[in-house]
Short mmCIF file of C-alpha atoms in Angstrom, two decimals:
data_model
loop_
_atom_site.label_atom_id
_atom_site.label_comp_id
_atom_site.label_asym_id
_atom_site.label_seq_id
_atom_site.Cartn_x
_atom_site.Cartn_y
_atom_site.Cartn_z
CA MET A 1 -0.31 -36.24 6.62
CA LEU A 2 1.92 -35.32 3.75
CA ALA A 3 3.31 -38.30 1.91
CA VAL A 4 6.55 -38.56 -0.02
CA GLY A 5 5.91 -37.67 -3.64
CA SER A 6 2.88 -35.54 -2.79
CA ARG A 7 1.84 -32.27 -4.47
CA ARG A 8 3.99 -30.33 -2.04
CA ALA A 9 7.19 -31.88 -3.26
CA ALA A 10 6.06 -31.96 -6.89
CA ASN A 11 5.43 -28.24 -6.89
CA VAL A 12 9.10 -27.58 -6.12
CA VAL A 13 11.41 -30.04 -7.80
CA SER A 14 11.77 -33.80 -8.11
CA GLY A 15 14.69 -35.97 -7.26
CA GLY A 16 18.00 -35.35 -5.55
CA ALA A 17 18.99 -34.00 -2.17
CA PHE A 18 17.06 -30.76 -2.75
CA ALA A 19 13.72 -32.60 -3.01
CA SER A 20 14.37 -34.93 -0.09
CA LEU A 21 15.27 -31.97 2.10
CA ARG A 22 12.06 -30.19 1.12
CA ILE A 23 9.93 -33.24 1.81
CA ARG A 24 11.53 -33.86 5.17
CA ARG A 25 10.78 -30.34 6.29
CA SER A 26 7.16 -30.55 5.10
CA SER A 27 6.29 -33.98 6.47
CA SER A 28 4.38 -32.73 9.54
CA VAL A 29 2.00 -30.51 7.59
CA PRO A 30 -1.38 -32.08 6.69
CA GLU A 31 -3.01 -31.83 3.27
CA THR A 32 -6.12 -30.03 4.60
CA MET A 33 -6.80 -27.71 7.49
CA LYS A 34 -9.41 -25.72 9.38
CA ALA A 35 -9.88 -22.19 7.99
CA ALA A 36 -12.38 -19.32 8.08
CA VAL A 37 -13.26 -18.74 4.43
CA VAL A 38 -15.20 -16.09 2.50
CA ARG A 39 -16.85 -17.51 -0.63
CA GLU A 40 -19.36 -14.69 -1.05
CA VAL A 41 -18.93 -11.17 0.38
CA GLY A 42 -21.40 -10.03 3.00
CA ASP A 43 -21.96 -9.61 6.72
CA ALA A 44 -20.03 -11.42 9.43
CA HIS A 45 -21.80 -14.69 8.67
CA ALA A 46 -20.17 -14.72 5.23
CA LEU A 47 -17.10 -15.92 7.15
CA LYS A 48 -17.55 -19.71 7.19
CA VAL A 49 -15.35 -22.18 9.03
CA GLU A 50 -14.32 -25.13 6.84
CA ASN A 51 -12.48 -28.17 8.18
CA ASP A 52 -11.09 -29.49 4.89
CA PHE A 53 -9.70 -26.43 3.17
CA PRO A 54 -6.48 -27.17 1.22
CA THR A 55 -3.34 -26.37 3.18
CA PRO A 56 -1.13 -23.88 1.31
CA ASP A 57 1.92 -25.18 -0.52
CA LEU A 58 5.43 -24.52 0.67
CA LYS A 59 6.96 -22.09 -1.80
CA ALA A 60 10.56 -21.27 -2.63
CA GLY A 61 11.87 -18.64 -0.22
CA GLY A 62 9.05 -19.22 2.24
CA VAL A 63 7.86 -21.19 5.23
CA ILE A 64 4.63 -22.70 6.49
CA VAL A 65 3.56 -21.32 9.87
CA LYS A 66 1.36 -23.36 12.20
CA ASN A 67 -0.77 -20.60 13.64
CA GLN A 68 -1.61 -20.23 17.30
CA TYR A 69 -3.24 -16.82 17.01
CA ALA A 70 -4.70 -14.64 14.29
CA GLY A 71 -5.45 -10.97 14.76
CA ILE A 72 -8.90 -9.59 13.96
CA ASN A 73 -8.69 -6.15 12.34
CA PHE A 74 -11.15 -3.73 10.76
CA ILE A 75 -9.45 -4.18 7.40
CA ASP A 76 -10.52 -7.84 7.55
CA THR A 77 -14.14 -6.72 7.75
CA TYR A 78 -13.63 -4.45 4.71
CA HIS A 79 -12.34 -7.45 2.73
CA ARG A 80 -15.24 -9.60 3.93
CA LYS A 81 -17.80 -6.94 2.91
CA GLY A 82 -16.17 -6.35 -0.47
CA LEU A 83 -15.25 -2.73 0.32
CA TYR A 84 -11.68 -3.71 -0.52
CA PRO A 85 -12.27 -6.36 -3.22
CA ARG A 86 -10.37 -9.65 -3.27
CA ASP A 87 -10.59 -12.71 -5.48
CA LEU A 88 -13.06 -15.26 -4.15
CA PRO A 89 -12.86 -17.53 -2.31
CA PHE A 90 -10.27 -16.40 0.23
CA VAL A 91 -9.13 -17.26 3.74
CA GLY A 92 -9.70 -14.25 5.98
CA GLY A 93 -7.15 -12.35 8.00
CA GLN A 94 -3.71 -10.93 7.44
CA GLU A 95 -2.08 -11.08 10.86
CA GLY A 96 -0.86 -14.20 12.58
CA GLY A 97 1.57 -15.75 14.97
CA GLY A 98 2.75 -19.27 15.66
CA THR A 99 5.62 -21.65 15.05
CA VAL A 100 7.39 -22.55 11.85
CA ALA A 101 6.22 -25.97 10.65
CA ALA A 102 7.99 -26.24 7.29
CA VAL A 103 10.97 -24.44 5.78
CA SER A 104 12.10 -24.03 2.19
CA ASP A 105 15.81 -24.41 1.48
CA GLU A 106 16.10 -20.69 0.76
CA ALA A 107 14.52 -19.83 4.13
CA ALA A 108 16.74 -22.37 5.89
CA GLU A 109 19.80 -20.64 4.43
CA LYS A 110 18.64 -17.50 6.24
CA GLY A 111 18.73 -19.35 9.55
CA ILE A 112 14.99 -20.01 9.89
CA LYS A 113 14.25 -23.32 11.62
CA VAL A 114 11.24 -25.50 12.25
CA GLY A 115 9.90 -24.59 15.70
CA ASP A 116 10.87 -20.90 15.56
CA SER A 117 8.28 -18.56 17.11
CA VAL A 118 7.26 -15.94 14.59
CA ALA A 119 4.63 -13.31 13.79
CA TYR A 120 3.76 -12.02 10.34
CA SER A 121 1.34 -10.09 8.14
CA VAL A 122 0.21 -11.83 4.96
CA PHE A 123 -3.24 -12.81 3.71
CA GLY A 124 -4.75 -16.05 4.98
CA SER A 125 -4.08 -16.03 8.73
CA TYR A 126 -7.55 -17.25 9.78
CA ALA A 127 -6.36 -20.82 9.40
CA GLN A 128 -4.32 -23.54 11.03
CA TYR A 129 -1.49 -23.02 8.50
CA THR A 130 -0.32 -20.05 6.45
CA ALA A 131 2.36 -19.81 3.77
CA VAL A 132 4.61 -16.87 4.58
CA PRO A 133 7.58 -15.47 2.64
CA ALA A 134 10.68 -15.53 4.82
CA ALA A 135 11.09 -11.79 4.28
CA LYS A 136 7.76 -11.20 6.04
CA LEU A 137 8.60 -13.13 9.22
CA LEU A 138 9.21 -11.34 12.50
CA PRO A 139 11.08 -13.45 15.07
CA VAL A 140 9.35 -13.18 18.43
CA PRO A 141 11.90 -12.31 21.13
CA ASP A 142 12.04 -14.01 24.51
CA GLY A 143 9.87 -12.22 27.02
CA VAL A 144 7.15 -11.28 24.52
CA GLY A 145 4.09 -13.52 24.48
CA LEU A 146 2.92 -14.88 21.15
CA ASP A 147 -0.52 -13.30 21.65
CA VAL A 148 1.10 -9.90 22.21
CA ALA A 149 3.50 -10.39 19.30
CA THR A 150 0.59 -11.24 17.00
CA SER A 151 -1.15 -8.08 18.16
CA CYS A 152 1.90 -6.06 17.15
CA VAL A 153 1.91 -6.94 13.50
CA VAL A 154 -0.94 -4.95 11.99
CA GLN A 155 -2.10 -2.67 14.80
CA GLY A 156 1.35 -2.11 16.29
CA LEU A 157 3.13 -1.54 12.99
CA THR A 158 0.27 0.68 11.80
CA ALA A 159 0.47 2.80 14.94
CA HIS A 160 4.23 2.95 14.50
CA TYR A 161 4.17 4.35 10.97
CA LEU A 162 1.31 6.71 11.85
CA THR A 163 3.29 8.28 14.68
CA SER A 164 6.77 8.12 13.16
CA SER A 165 6.42 8.54 9.39
CA ALA A 166 2.96 9.30 7.96
CA HIS A 167 3.03 12.84 9.35
CA ALA A 168 6.06 13.60 7.13
CA ASP A 169 7.77 15.38 10.05
CA LEU A 170 5.16 18.14 10.00
CA ILE A 171 4.81 17.64 13.76
CA LYS A 172 7.74 18.10 16.15
CA GLU A 173 8.38 17.22 19.78
CA GLY A 174 6.24 19.29 22.11
CA GLU A 175 3.53 19.94 19.51
CA TRP A 176 -0.09 18.76 19.67
CA CYS A 177 -1.48 15.60 18.06
CA LEU A 178 -5.18 14.64 18.05
CA ILE A 179 -5.91 10.90 17.96
CA HIS A 180 -9.46 9.63 17.62
CA GLY A 181 -10.69 6.45 19.28
CA VAL A 182 -7.86 5.85 21.74
CA GLY A 183 -10.04 3.47 23.77
CA GLY A 184 -9.54 0.55 21.43
CA GLY A 185 -7.30 -1.16 18.96
CA THR A 186 -4.69 0.63 16.88
CA CYS A 187 -5.08 4.00 18.53
CA GLN A 188 -4.32 2.64 21.99
CA TRP A 189 -0.93 1.89 20.52
CA ALA A 190 -0.76 5.21 18.66
CA ALA A 191 -1.46 7.31 21.74
CA GLN A 192 1.36 5.64 23.67
CA MET A 193 3.79 5.84 20.74
CA ALA A 194 2.98 9.50 20.15
CA LYS A 195 3.92 10.21 23.76
CA LEU A 196 7.13 8.21 23.33
CA ARG A 197 7.88 10.46 20.32
CA GLY A 198 7.51 13.52 22.55
CA PHE A 199 4.21 14.80 21.16
CA LYS A 200 1.44 16.27 23.31
CA VAL A 201 -1.64 14.13 22.78
CA ILE A 202 -5.37 14.85 22.80
CA GLY A 203 -7.33 11.60 22.65
CA THR A 204 -11.02 10.96 22.06
CA CYS A 205 -12.86 7.93 23.42
CA SER A 206 -16.30 6.74 24.49
CA LYS A 207 -17.49 6.78 28.09
CA GLY A 208 -17.44 2.99 28.09
CA LYS A 209 -13.74 2.93 27.23
CA SER A 210 -12.54 5.86 29.33
CA ASP A 211 -11.08 3.48 31.93
CA ILE A 212 -8.69 2.08 29.33
CA ALA A 213 -8.02 5.41 27.62
CA SER A 214 -7.20 7.21 30.87
CA GLY A 215 -4.18 4.97 31.38
CA LEU A 216 -2.50 5.76 28.05
CA GLY A 217 -0.79 8.98 29.08
CA CYS A 218 -2.83 11.41 26.95
CA ASP A 219 -2.37 15.03 27.98
CA GLU A 220 -6.06 15.65 27.38
CA LEU A 221 -8.88 13.11 27.02
CA ILE A 222 -12.19 14.08 25.41
CA VAL A 223 -14.85 11.60 26.53
CA LEU A 224 -17.84 11.13 24.24
CA ASP A 225 -21.23 9.45 24.42
CA GLU A 226 -21.53 6.02 22.87
CA VAL A 227 -23.38 5.00 19.72
CA PRO A 228 -25.13 1.76 20.70
CA GLY A 229 -24.03 -1.16 18.57
CA ALA A 230 -21.42 0.85 16.66
CA SER A 231 -17.63 0.63 16.62
CA TYR A 232 -17.21 4.38 17.11
CA GLU A 233 -18.32 7.14 19.48
CA ASP A 234 -20.94 9.91 19.13
CA TYR A 235 -18.72 12.63 17.75
CA GLU A 236 -21.55 15.16 17.94
CA SER A 237 -21.97 14.78 21.72
CA VAL A 238 -19.05 17.16 22.39
CA ASP A 239 -17.83 20.17 20.40
CA ILE A 240 -14.42 18.60 19.80
CA VAL A 241 -13.03 21.37 17.61
CA SER A 242 -13.78 24.01 20.27
CA ARG A 243 -12.24 21.85 22.96
CA VAL A 244 -9.12 21.24 20.84
CA MET A 245 -8.69 24.96 20.23
CA GLU A 246 -9.14 25.65 23.95
CA VAL A 247 -6.52 23.08 24.94
CA THR A 248 -4.03 24.26 22.28
CA ASP A 249 -4.52 28.00 22.97
CA GLY A 250 -6.20 28.46 19.61
CA GLN A 251 -3.37 26.90 17.60
CA GLY A 252 -4.86 23.51 16.75
CA CYS A 253 -3.02 20.24 16.21
CA LYS A 254 -0.08 19.71 13.87
CA ALA A 255 -1.27 16.16 13.19
CA VAL A 256 -4.63 14.41 13.44
CA ILE A 257 -4.67 10.60 13.34
CA ASP A 258 -8.14 9.47 12.31
CA GLY A 259 -9.29 5.87 11.87
CA ILE A 260 -12.98 6.71 12.28
CA GLY A 261 -13.61 8.13 8.82
CA LYS A 262 -16.89 9.65 7.73
CA SER A 263 -18.05 10.84 11.18
CA THR A 264 -14.83 12.66 12.04
CA MET A 265 -13.58 14.11 8.74
CA ASP A 266 -14.91 17.62 9.40
CA ILE A 267 -13.72 17.53 13.01
CA SER A 268 -10.25 16.43 11.97
CA ILE A 269 -9.84 19.13 9.33
CA GLY A 270 -11.26 21.75 11.70
CA SER A 271 -8.83 20.76 14.46
CA LEU A 272 -5.68 21.24 12.37
CA ALA A 273 -3.05 23.86 13.05
CA ARG A 274 -1.50 25.91 10.31
CA ARG A 275 0.42 23.54 8.01
CA GLY A 276 -0.94 20.60 9.95
CA ILE A 277 -1.63 17.17 8.45
CA PHE A 278 -4.85 15.15 8.47
CA ILE A 279 -3.87 11.45 8.52
CA SER A 280 -6.95 9.44 7.54
CA PHE A 281 -6.24 5.72 7.86
CA GLY A 282 -9.54 3.98 8.57
CA ASN A 283 -13.28 3.78 7.91
CA ALA A 284 -14.90 2.63 11.17
CA SER A 285 -17.92 4.92 10.63
CA GLY A 286 -17.83 4.70 6.84
CA ALA A 287 -15.45 5.81 4.11
CA VAL A 288 -14.37 9.45 4.01
CA PRO A 289 -16.32 11.13 1.20
CA ALA A 290 -14.57 13.03 -1.55
CA PHE A 291 -13.99 16.69 -0.71
CA PRO A 292 -12.51 19.64 -2.64
CA VAL A 293 -8.83 20.22 -1.96
CA LEU A 294 -9.71 23.91 -1.58
CA ARG A 295 -10.98 23.04 1.91
CA LEU A 296 -7.37 22.83 3.02
CA ILE A 297 -6.45 26.37 2.00
CA GLY A 298 -7.57 27.99 5.24
CA LYS A 299 -4.51 26.68 7.09
CA SER A 300 -2.40 25.49 4.16
CA ALA A 301 -3.08 22.02 5.50
CA TYR A 302 -2.05 18.60 4.25
CA VAL A 303 -3.97 15.34 3.95
CA THR A 304 -2.75 11.76 3.46
CA ARG A 305 -4.50 8.39 3.17
CA PRO A 306 -1.68 5.94 4.00
CA LYS A 307 -1.51 2.16 4.29
CA LEU A 308 0.90 -0.15 6.08
CA LEU A 309 2.30 -1.78 2.93
CA ASP A 310 3.78 1.54 1.83
CA TYR A 311 5.53 1.95 5.18
CA SER A 312 7.02 -1.55 5.26
CA VAL A 313 8.30 -1.69 1.70
CA ASP A 314 11.27 -3.94 2.42
CA ARG A 315 12.49 -6.22 5.16
CA ALA A 316 14.83 -3.60 6.60
CA GLU A 317 11.96 -1.18 7.20
CA LEU A 318 9.68 -3.91 8.55
CA VAL A 319 12.26 -5.22 11.01
CA SER A 320 13.31 -1.73 12.09
CA ARG A 321 9.75 -0.89 13.07
CA ALA A 322 9.17 -4.26 14.78
CA ASP A 323 12.43 -4.07 16.70
CA GLU A 324 11.50 -0.68 18.16
CA ILE A 325 8.06 -1.94 19.15
CA PHE A 326 9.39 -5.13 20.74
CA GLY A 327 12.04 -3.06 22.53
CA TRP A 328 9.40 -0.79 24.04
CA LEU A 329 7.38 -3.82 25.11
CA LYS A 330 10.34 -5.49 26.82
CA ASP A 331 11.29 -2.21 28.55
CA GLY A 332 7.75 -1.74 29.87
CA LYS A 333 7.26 1.50 27.93
CA LEU A 334 4.36 0.15 25.90
CA ASN A 335 1.36 -1.69 27.24
CA VAL A 336 -0.75 -3.95 25.05
CA SER A 337 -4.28 -4.90 26.00
CA VAL A 338 -5.54 -8.19 24.57
CA ASP A 339 -9.24 -7.68 25.12
CA ARG A 340 -10.75 -10.96 24.04
CA THR A 341 -9.81 -14.20 22.31
CA PHE A 342 -12.31 -16.21 20.25
CA PRO A 343 -11.83 -19.79 19.06
CA LEU A 344 -11.58 -19.94 15.28
CA ASP A 345 -14.84 -21.93 15.22
CA GLU A 346 -16.52 -18.67 16.31
CA ALA A 347 -15.14 -16.68 13.37
CA ALA A 348 -18.35 -14.73 12.72
CA GLU A 349 -18.71 -13.85 16.39
CA GLY A 350 -15.24 -12.31 16.41
CA HIS A 351 -16.14 -9.97 13.55
CA LEU A 352 -19.48 -9.09 15.15
CA TYR A 353 -17.76 -8.22 18.41
CA LEU A 354 -15.26 -5.92 16.71
CA GLU A 355 -17.86 -4.22 14.52
CA ALA A 356 -20.16 -3.61 17.51
CA GLY A 357 -17.47 -1.47 19.12
CA LYS A 358 -17.16 -3.70 22.17
CA SER A 359 -13.39 -4.14 22.13
CA LYS A 360 -11.13 -2.35 24.57
CA GLY A 361 -7.96 -3.67 22.99
CA LYS A 362 -6.79 -6.37 20.65
CA VAL A 363 -9.19 -9.08 19.55
CA LEU A 364 -7.71 -12.42 18.49
CA TYR A 365 -8.64 -15.87 17.29
CA LYS A 366 -7.06 -18.79 19.14
CA ILE A 367 -6.28 -21.54 16.67
CA ASP A 368 -5.92 -25.17 17.71
#
């Protein structure tokens, strides 16, 4: 356990009431912790569980969260593989939820207390403890489970900006939106949120996930064959563009939300309406290859490759999005499916499960 005069106190300030307050609030946090760490990029087994990884320091303006859950997201696999490079070594994950274990004076002045239930998105959530800036904390309201709240942070907030902002208002109420992969993860959220926004929704999903997808309220569901062992469907098993044009009376969709990537790029562009927008936000089947902008001239179309950080640029925007999501959850307008929870000791297995396309909802680590 942390001792008086330890590195945690020394990294802030020494002496006086300020230091004693900081030490008192940090005294329950151990020096080392269990964490799932990447020291060399690679497959899922590059994610190694270590029991003596240094616990992060409490920083000015921040807190230490004792994690109960960490979300497993495709972006975590991109970091692990090196597709999105990070400095090595690093603790995996960027989505967590738990209780506040230590509070800086600056965070305490904002009303944050030890024991508060919170969710957040910062790097390093695959661990017993994570250092989180106070500005990144989302208080978990009564009536929302911590597992559900953790699920909200990356997938929920991503779905929120995709359906409310990334389309740049090029789609209006009553117009068609195509969303790929609504049987799992982020796009389960996106399909429901698009309906709450008043859009008409065409969803794609695999046969194995049609039971989940059929309950999301899509106006049209295109069910595809599965690709064994893959995290995406066989997008050549159905002529999706023809079906989209049939459903939309030849007009196409004003927005296409696509987290699949390489396998769906041509389908997404082909399904657009005049002055529609192709929103490419993920790489489940591989990264979207470069293509000439002249491809968009046929319908004067738009394309964007957004990321969550650019749609949660300050605390006001972050909290506004989270408040709307939590409000929908409490009102029963949004349903969240937690598909499976792995113990942190099975870190590699969690990534393998997600990458194999087995999930029908959120996948989490449970952290003791």
